[in-house]
Coordinates of C-alpha atoms in Angstrom, one line a residue:
M327 CA 20.8 -0.5 11.3
G328 CA 19.8 3.1 11.9
W329 CA 23.1 3.6 13.6
A330 CA 24.9 2.0 10.7
A331 CA 23.2 4.3 8.3
D332 CA 24.6 7.3 10.1
R333 CA 28.0 5.7 10.5
F334 CA 28.6 4.1 7.1
G335 CA 26.0 5.8 4.9
A336 CA 22.5 4.6 4.1
H337 CA 23.5 3.4 0.6
N338 CA 26.1 1.0 2.0
T339 CA 23.9 -0.2 4.8
F340 CA 20.9 -0.7 2.5
A341 CA 23.1 -2.6 0.0
F342 CA 24.4 -4.8 2.8
I343 CA 20.8 -5.7 3.9
L344 CA 19.7 -6.4 0.3
A345 CA 22.8 -8.5 -0.3
Y346 CA 22.6 -10.9 2.7
S347 CA 18.8 -11.2 2.5
G348 CA 19.0 -11.9 -1.3
L349 CA 21.7 -14.6 -0.7
M350 CA 19.7 -16.2 2.0
S351 CA 16.5 -16.1 -0.1
I352 CA 18.4 -18.0 -2.9
A353 CA 19.7 -20.5 -0.3
S354 CA 16.2 -21.0 1.0
S355 CA 15.0 -22.0 -2.4
F356 CA 17.2 -25.1 -2.1
A357 CA 16.2 -26.0 1.5
V358 CA 15.1 -29.7 1.8
T359 CA 13.9 -29.6 5.5
Y360 CA 11.3 -27.4 7.2
D361 CA 13.7 -26.6 10.0
V362 CA 16.3 -25.2 7.6
L363 CA 13.7 -23.3 5.6
F364 CA 12.3 -21.8 8.8
V365 CA 15.7 -20.4 9.9
E366 CA 16.6 -19.2 6.5
R367 CA 13.3 -17.3 6.1
L368 CA 13.7 -15.7 9.5
V369 CA 17.0 -14.2 8.2
V370 CA 15.3 -13.0 5.1
A371 CA 12.5 -11.5 7.1
S372 CA 15.0 -9.4 9.0
A373 CA 15.2 -7.3 5.8
G374 CA 12.4 -5.3 7.3
I375 CA 15.1 -3.4 9.3
S376 CA 15.8 -1.6 6.0
F377 CA 12.9 0.6 6.9
V378 CA 14.8 2.8 9.3
V379 CA 17.7 3.0 6.8
G380 CA 15.4 4.4 4.2
I381 CA 14.0 6.9 6.7
Q382 CA 17.5 8.1 7.4
H383 CA 18.4 8.3 3.7
V384 CA 15.3 10.3 2.8
S385 CA 15.9 12.7 5.6
Q386 CA 19.4 13.4 4.2
W387 CA 18.0 14.5 0.8
F388 CA 14.9 16.6 1.4
D389 CA 14.3 20.1 2.9
E390 CA 12.5 20.7 6.1
H391 CA 9.3 22.0 4.4
E392 CA 8.9 18.8 2.3
I393 CA 10.3 16.1 4.7
G394 CA 6.8 14.9 5.8
T395 CA 5.6 14.2 2.3
A396 CA 8.9 12.6 1.2
E397 CA 9.0 10.3 4.2
G398 CA 5.3 9.4 3.8
I399 CA 5.7 8.5 0.1
Y400 CA 8.8 6.3 1.0
A401 CA 7.1 4.5 3.9
G402 CA 3.7 4.2 2.4
T403 CA 4.7 2.7 -1.0
G404 CA 7.2 0.5 0.8
N405 CA 4.5 -1.0 3.0
A406 CA 2.4 -1.6 0.0
G407 CA 5.0 -4.0 -1.3
A408 CA 3.9 -6.6 1.1
G409 CA 0.4 -6.4 -0.2
V410 CA 1.5 -6.5 -3.8
G411 CA 3.6 -9.6 -3.1
A412 CA 0.7 -11.4 -1.5
L413 CA -1.5 -10.7 -4.5
V414 CA 1.0 -11.2 -7.3
L415 CA 3.4 -14.0 -6.3
P416 CA 0.8 -16.8 -5.8
R417 CA -0.6 -16.0 -9.2
L418 CA 2.8 -16.1 -10.8
Y419 CA 4.3 -19.1 -9.1
G420 CA 1.4 -21.0 -7.7
T421 CA 2.8 -23.5 -5.2
H422 CA 6.3 -23.3 -6.6
Y423 CA 7.5 -21.1 -3.7
S424 CA 11.1 -22.2 -4.1
D425 CA 11.2 -20.5 -7.5
A426 CA 9.8 -17.3 -6.1
F427 CA 12.5 -17.4 -3.4
L428 CA 15.2 -17.9 -6.0
H429 CA 14.0 -15.1 -8.3
L430 CA 13.4 -12.6 -5.6
G431 CA 16.8 -13.3 -4.2
L432 CA 18.4 -12.6 -7.5
V433 CA 16.4 -9.3 -7.8
A434 CA 17.6 -8.3 -4.4
L435 CA 21.2 -8.8 -5.3
G436 CA 20.7 -6.8 -8.4
I437 CA 19.2 -3.9 -6.5
A438 CA 22.0 -4.1 -3.9
A439 CA 24.6 -3.7 -6.6
L440 CA 22.8 -0.8 -8.1
Y441 CA 22.3 0.9 -4.7
K442 CA 25.9 0.5 -3.8
W443 CA 27.1 1.7 -7.2
R444 CA 24.8 4.8 -7.6
G445 CA 24.0 5.7 -4.0
E446 CA 25.3 8.6 -2.0
P447 CA 24.9 9.0 1.7
A448 CA 23.5 12.6 1.6
R449 CA 23.1 15.5 -0.8
D450 CA 26.2 17.2 0.7
A451 CA 29.3 16.0 2.4
A452 CA 28.7 18.1 5.6
A453 CA 25.4 16.4 6.4
A454 CA 27.0 12.9 6.0
A455 CA 29.9 13.9 8.1
T456 CA 27.7 15.3 10.9
A457 CA 25.7 12.1 11.0
R458 CA 28.9 10.0 11.0
A459 CA 30.4 12.1 13.8
N460 CA 27.5 11.5 16.1
T461 CA 27.5 7.7 16.3
G462 CA 29.4 7.2 19.5
L463 CA 27.9 5.2 22.4
K464 CA 27.1 8.2 24.5
S465 CA 25.5 10.0 21.5
T466 CA 23.3 6.9 20.9
V467 CA 22.3 6.6 24.6
Y468 CA 21.5 10.4 24.6
V469 CA 18.8 9.8 21.9
W470 CA 17.5 6.8 23.8
T471 CA 17.1 8.8 27.0
R472 CA 15.2 11.8 25.5
Y473 CA 11.6 11.9 26.7
A474 CA 10.5 13.2 23.2
A475 CA 12.1 10.2 21.5
I476 CA 10.4 7.8 23.9
G477 CA 7.1 9.7 23.3
L478 CA 7.6 9.3 19.5
M479 CA 8.4 5.6 20.0
L480 CA 5.1 5.2 21.9
A481 CA 3.3 7.1 19.2
Y482 CA 4.7 4.7 16.6
A483 CA 3.8 1.7 18.8
M484 CA 0.2 3.1 18.7
S485 CA 0.3 3.4 14.9
F486 CA 2.7 1.0 13.1
G487 CA 2.9 -1.5 16.0
L488 CA -0.9 -1.6 15.9
E489 CA -1.0 -1.9 12.1
I490 CA 1.3 -5.0 12.3
A491 CA -0.9 -6.5 15.0
M492 CA -4.1 -5.9 13.1
N493 CA -2.7 -7.4 9.9
S494 CA -2.2 -10.7 11.7
W495 CA -5.3 -10.5 13.9
L496 CA -8.1 -9.2 11.8
P497 CA -8.7 -12.2 9.5
A498 CA -9.3 -14.5 12.5
Y499 CA -11.3 -11.8 14.2
Y500 CA -13.8 -11.5 11.4
A501 CA -14.0 -15.2 10.8
T502 CA -14.7 -15.8 14.5
G503 CA -16.5 -12.7 15.7
F504 CA -18.8 -12.3 12.7
R505 CA -19.1 -15.9 11.5
D506 CA -22.9 -15.8 11.5
A507 CA -23.1 -12.4 9.7
I508 CA -20.6 -13.6 7.0
A509 CA -22.7 -16.8 6.6
D510 CA -25.8 -14.7 6.1
L511 CA -24.0 -13.2 3.1
G512 CA -23.7 -16.6 1.5
F513 CA -20.2 -17.6 2.7
T514 CA -20.8 -20.9 4.5
E515 CA -17.8 -23.1 3.7
V516 CA -14.7 -22.7 5.8
A517 CA -12.5 -21.5 2.9
A518 CA -15.2 -19.1 1.8
I519 CA -15.5 -17.6 5.3
Q520 CA -11.8 -17.2 5.5
T521 CA -11.7 -15.5 2.1
A522 CA -14.4 -13.1 3.1
A523 CA -12.8 -12.4 6.5
G524 CA -9.4 -11.8 4.8
T525 CA -11.1 -9.4 2.4
F526 CA -12.6 -7.3 5.2
A527 CA -9.3 -7.3 7.0
A528 CA -7.5 -6.0 3.9
V529 CA -9.4 -2.8 4.2
Q530 CA -7.2 -1.7 7.1
S531 CA -3.9 -2.7 5.5
F532 CA -4.9 -1.0 2.2
N533 CA -5.8 2.3 3.9
A534 CA -2.9 2.3 6.3
S535 CA -0.5 2.2 3.3
L536 CA -2.5 4.4 0.9
W537 CA -3.0 7.3 3.2
R538 CA 0.4 7.5 4.7
P539 CA 1.8 9.9 2.1
F540 CA -1.2 12.1 2.7
S541 CA -0.3 12.2 6.4
G542 CA 3.2 13.4 5.6
Y543 CA 1.6 16.1 3.4
M544 CA -0.7 17.1 6.3
S545 CA 2.2 17.4 8.6
D546 CA 3.9 19.7 6.1
L547 CA 0.7 21.7 5.7
W548 CA 0.3 22.1 9.5
Q549 CA 3.9 23.2 9.6
R550 CA 3.4 25.8 6.8
K551 CA 0.2 27.1 8.4
E552 CA 1.8 27.1 11.9
W553 CA -1.2 25.4 13.4
T554 CA -0.8 24.6 17.1
P555 CA -4.3 24.1 18.4
Y556 CA -3.5 22.2 21.6
P557 CA -2.7 24.5 24.6
F558 CA -1.1 21.6 26.6
L559 CA 1.6 21.0 23.9
S560 CA 4.6 23.2 23.3
A561 CA 4.3 25.7 20.5
E562 CA 7.8 27.1 20.7
Q563 CA 9.9 24.7 18.6
S564 CA 10.2 25.2 14.8
Y565 CA 8.6 21.7 14.3
A566 CA 5.8 22.2 16.9
P567 CA 2.9 22.2 14.4
R568 CA 4.0 18.6 13.4
V569 CA 3.7 17.5 17.0
H570 CA 0.2 18.9 17.1
W571 CA -0.8 17.1 13.9
L572 CA 0.6 13.8 15.4
M573 CA -1.5 14.4 18.6
T574 CA -4.6 14.6 16.4
A575 CA -3.7 11.3 14.8
L576 CA -3.2 9.6 18.2
V577 CA -6.6 10.7 19.5
L578 CA -8.2 9.5 16.3
I579 CA -6.6 6.1 16.6
T580 CA -7.8 5.7 20.1
V581 CA -11.4 6.7 19.2
M582 CA -11.5 4.4 16.2
L583 CA -10.3 1.5 18.2
C584 CA -13.1 2.0 20.7
A585 CA -15.6 2.3 17.8
L586 CA -14.4 -1.1 16.5
T587 CA -15.4 -2.6 19.9
A588 CA -18.8 -0.9 19.8
A589 CA -19.5 -2.2 16.3
G590 CA -18.5 -5.7 17.3
V591 CA -20.5 -5.8 20.5
L592 CA -23.6 -4.6 18.5
G593 CA -22.9 -7.3 15.9
L594 CA -22.9 -4.7 13.0
L595 CA -20.6 -6.2 10.3
P596 CA -21.1 -3.4 7.7
V597 CA -20.5 -0.7 10.4
S598 CA -17.4 -2.6 11.6
V599 CA -15.9 -2.6 8.1
V600 CA -16.6 1.1 7.6
V601 CA -15.1 1.9 11.0
L602 CA -12.1 -0.4 10.0
A603 CA -11.6 1.7 6.9
G604 CA -11.5 4.9 9.0
F605 CA -9.2 3.1 11.5
G606 CA -6.7 2.4 8.7
I607 CA -6.7 6.0 7.7
A608 CA -6.1 7.1 11.4
V609 CA -3.2 4.6 11.7
S610 CA -1.7 6.1 8.5
F611 CA -1.9 9.5 10.0
G612 CA 0.0 8.3 13.0
T613 CA 2.8 6.5 11.1
G614 CA 3.3 9.3 8.7
G615 CA 3.1 11.9 11.4
V616 CA 5.9 10.3 13.5
F617 CA 8.5 10.2 10.8
A618 CA 7.7 13.7 9.7
I619 CA 9.1 14.8 13.1
V620 CA 12.0 12.4 13.9
P621 CA 14.5 13.7 11.2
L622 CA 13.9 17.3 12.3
M623 CA 14.0 16.7 16.0
F624 CA 17.2 14.7 15.8
E625 CA 18.8 16.3 12.8
E626 CA 22.3 15.3 13.8
R627 CA 21.4 11.7 14.5
P628 CA 18.6 10.7 12.1
G629 CA 19.5 7.1 11.7
V630 CA 20.0 6.4 15.5
A631 CA 16.7 8.1 16.2
A632 CA 14.8 6.3 13.5
G633 CA 16.2 3.0 14.6
F634 CA 15.1 3.6 18.2
V635 CA 11.6 4.9 17.3
G636 CA 10.9 2.5 14.5
G637 CA 12.5 -0.6 16.0
V638 CA 11.3 -0.8 19.6
S639 CA 7.8 0.2 18.8
T640 CA 7.1 -2.8 16.6
A641 CA 6.9 -4.9 19.7
G642 CA 3.3 -3.8 19.7
G643 CA 2.8 -6.2 16.8
V644 CA 3.3 -9.1 19.3
V645 CA 1.8 -7.6 22.5
Y646 CA -1.5 -6.3 21.2
P647 CA -2.7 -9.6 19.6
L648 CA -1.9 -11.4 22.9
V649 CA -4.2 -8.9 24.7
F650 CA -6.9 -9.3 22.0
G651 CA -6.8 -13.1 22.5
W652 CA -6.7 -12.8 26.3
V653 CA -9.9 -10.8 26.7
P654 CA -12.8 -13.3 27.0
D655 CA -15.1 -11.3 24.6
I656 CA -13.3 -11.1 21.2
H657 CA -14.8 -7.7 20.5
L658 CA -13.6 -6.1 23.8
G659 CA -9.9 -6.5 23.1
Y660 CA -9.7 -3.2 21.1
A661 CA -11.2 -1.1 23.8
T662 CA -9.0 -2.8 26.4
V663 CA -5.8 -1.9 24.4
A664 CA -7.1 1.7 24.0
V665 CA -7.7 2.1 27.7
V666 CA -4.8 0.1 29.2
F667 CA -2.1 1.1 26.7
F668 CA -3.1 4.1 24.6
V669 CA -4.4 6.4 27.2
P670 CA -1.2 6.2 29.2
F671 CA 0.9 6.4 25.9
I672 CA -0.9 9.6 25.0
A673 CA -0.5 11.0 28.5
F674 CA 3.3 10.4 28.3
F675 CA 3.4 11.9 24.9
V676 CA 1.7 15.1 26.1
W677 CA 4.0 15.2 29.2
A678 CA 7.1 14.8 27.0
M679 CA 6.0 17.4 24.4
R680 CA 4.6 20.0 26.9
S681 CA 7.9 21.7 27.6
D682 CA 8.9 25.0 26.1
R683 CA 12.5 23.9 26.3
T684 CA 14.1 22.3 23.3
L685 CA 12.2 19.0 23.3
S686 CA 15.1 16.9 22.1
A687 CA 17.3 18.0 25.0
H688 CA 14.7 17.2 27.7
G689 CA 15.4 13.7 29.2
I690 CA 17.3 11.6 31.6
G691 CA 20.6 13.5 32.1
S692 CA 21.5 16.7 30.5
R693 CA 23.1 17.2 27.1
E694 CA 26.3 18.1 28.7
R695 CA 26.3 14.9 30.7
W696 CA 26.1 12.7 27.6
L697 CA 27.7 14.8 24.9
G698 CA 29.9 17.4 26.6
R699 CA 30.5 20.6 24.5
E700 CA 30.4 19.1 21.0
R701 CA 29.3 21.2 18.1
T702 CA 25.6 21.2 17.2
V703 CA 23.5 22.1 14.2
P704 CA 21.4 25.2 14.7
G705 CA 17.8 24.3 15.1
G706 CA 18.7 20.6 15.4
D707 CA 18.9 18.4 18.5
D708 CA 20.8 20.9 20.6

């Protein structure tokens, strides 16, 4: 869908996603068997791919000095929609989920029509034409084979991939790992324990969404101040300060993950929740920091790059919980992921971002090998 946003325009692509997911949501409201409902809701769930389309669209409308804040607001408020739905829909519809599916589907169709009618692919025709001209197969593979793109994908796996994993894992973690501590607070029934555990877990999700616009702002601030504190990262590129800000976020994520293990092993529930709040902020710094860089590093191919970085990295949402559950001690899973996955991820990120060459040209095969002598945008991915 990131590729489609470059090729056909984000407004057309977004409208298409909203239309098919809206129609399928309406259809699912009439499902009479679980199997049919399950398949239909899988299709509706694929609407999450609209994220990379929005990243591409925002990048086509905002200037370089404000792109971090703009992307952070878009992504942060978008993620908050899931939490709002979880809070509001049960109170509006109760157990009448089919009515919720029907009404939300109708709303999606209405927004699709509005987006198609009023949307424009970019603020000028030249930017839209450049993105459209760089959607060939070789151009796409060129992005996939850049070490910097892979490094950003791993950084997003450390942040958003981990956020997805924690959203599904944390309620069971607190209900199991801190059962006695929660019972000491007066929550003894199974439903009460689950409610308390879910409340503690929500701290992470809330902060991960709330602070993401701030991360984009911080990336813009580091860019304006030209802060490049890490001598092992390149400082030559115009967007180098943003890379250094992201490095700070990745280190914080790793440290906070180890701190969660320490609080769990010591059995300190209040400390664990406080650490979890800080962990959510660190994750937001990572997610906001990544997409403050992608549209600038791959200026000619923002959708293709956003699709690669934002799509592949979400596999962490599946892999990390498997590791958490595989480790015998439920508290040690966080430190295990930090050491086994995140330390190598950071090492690759540093290696990919260390070069004083143009980072987006550094990869498997040269630019000439993949793209020939095509025209480039000054300061972009050339």
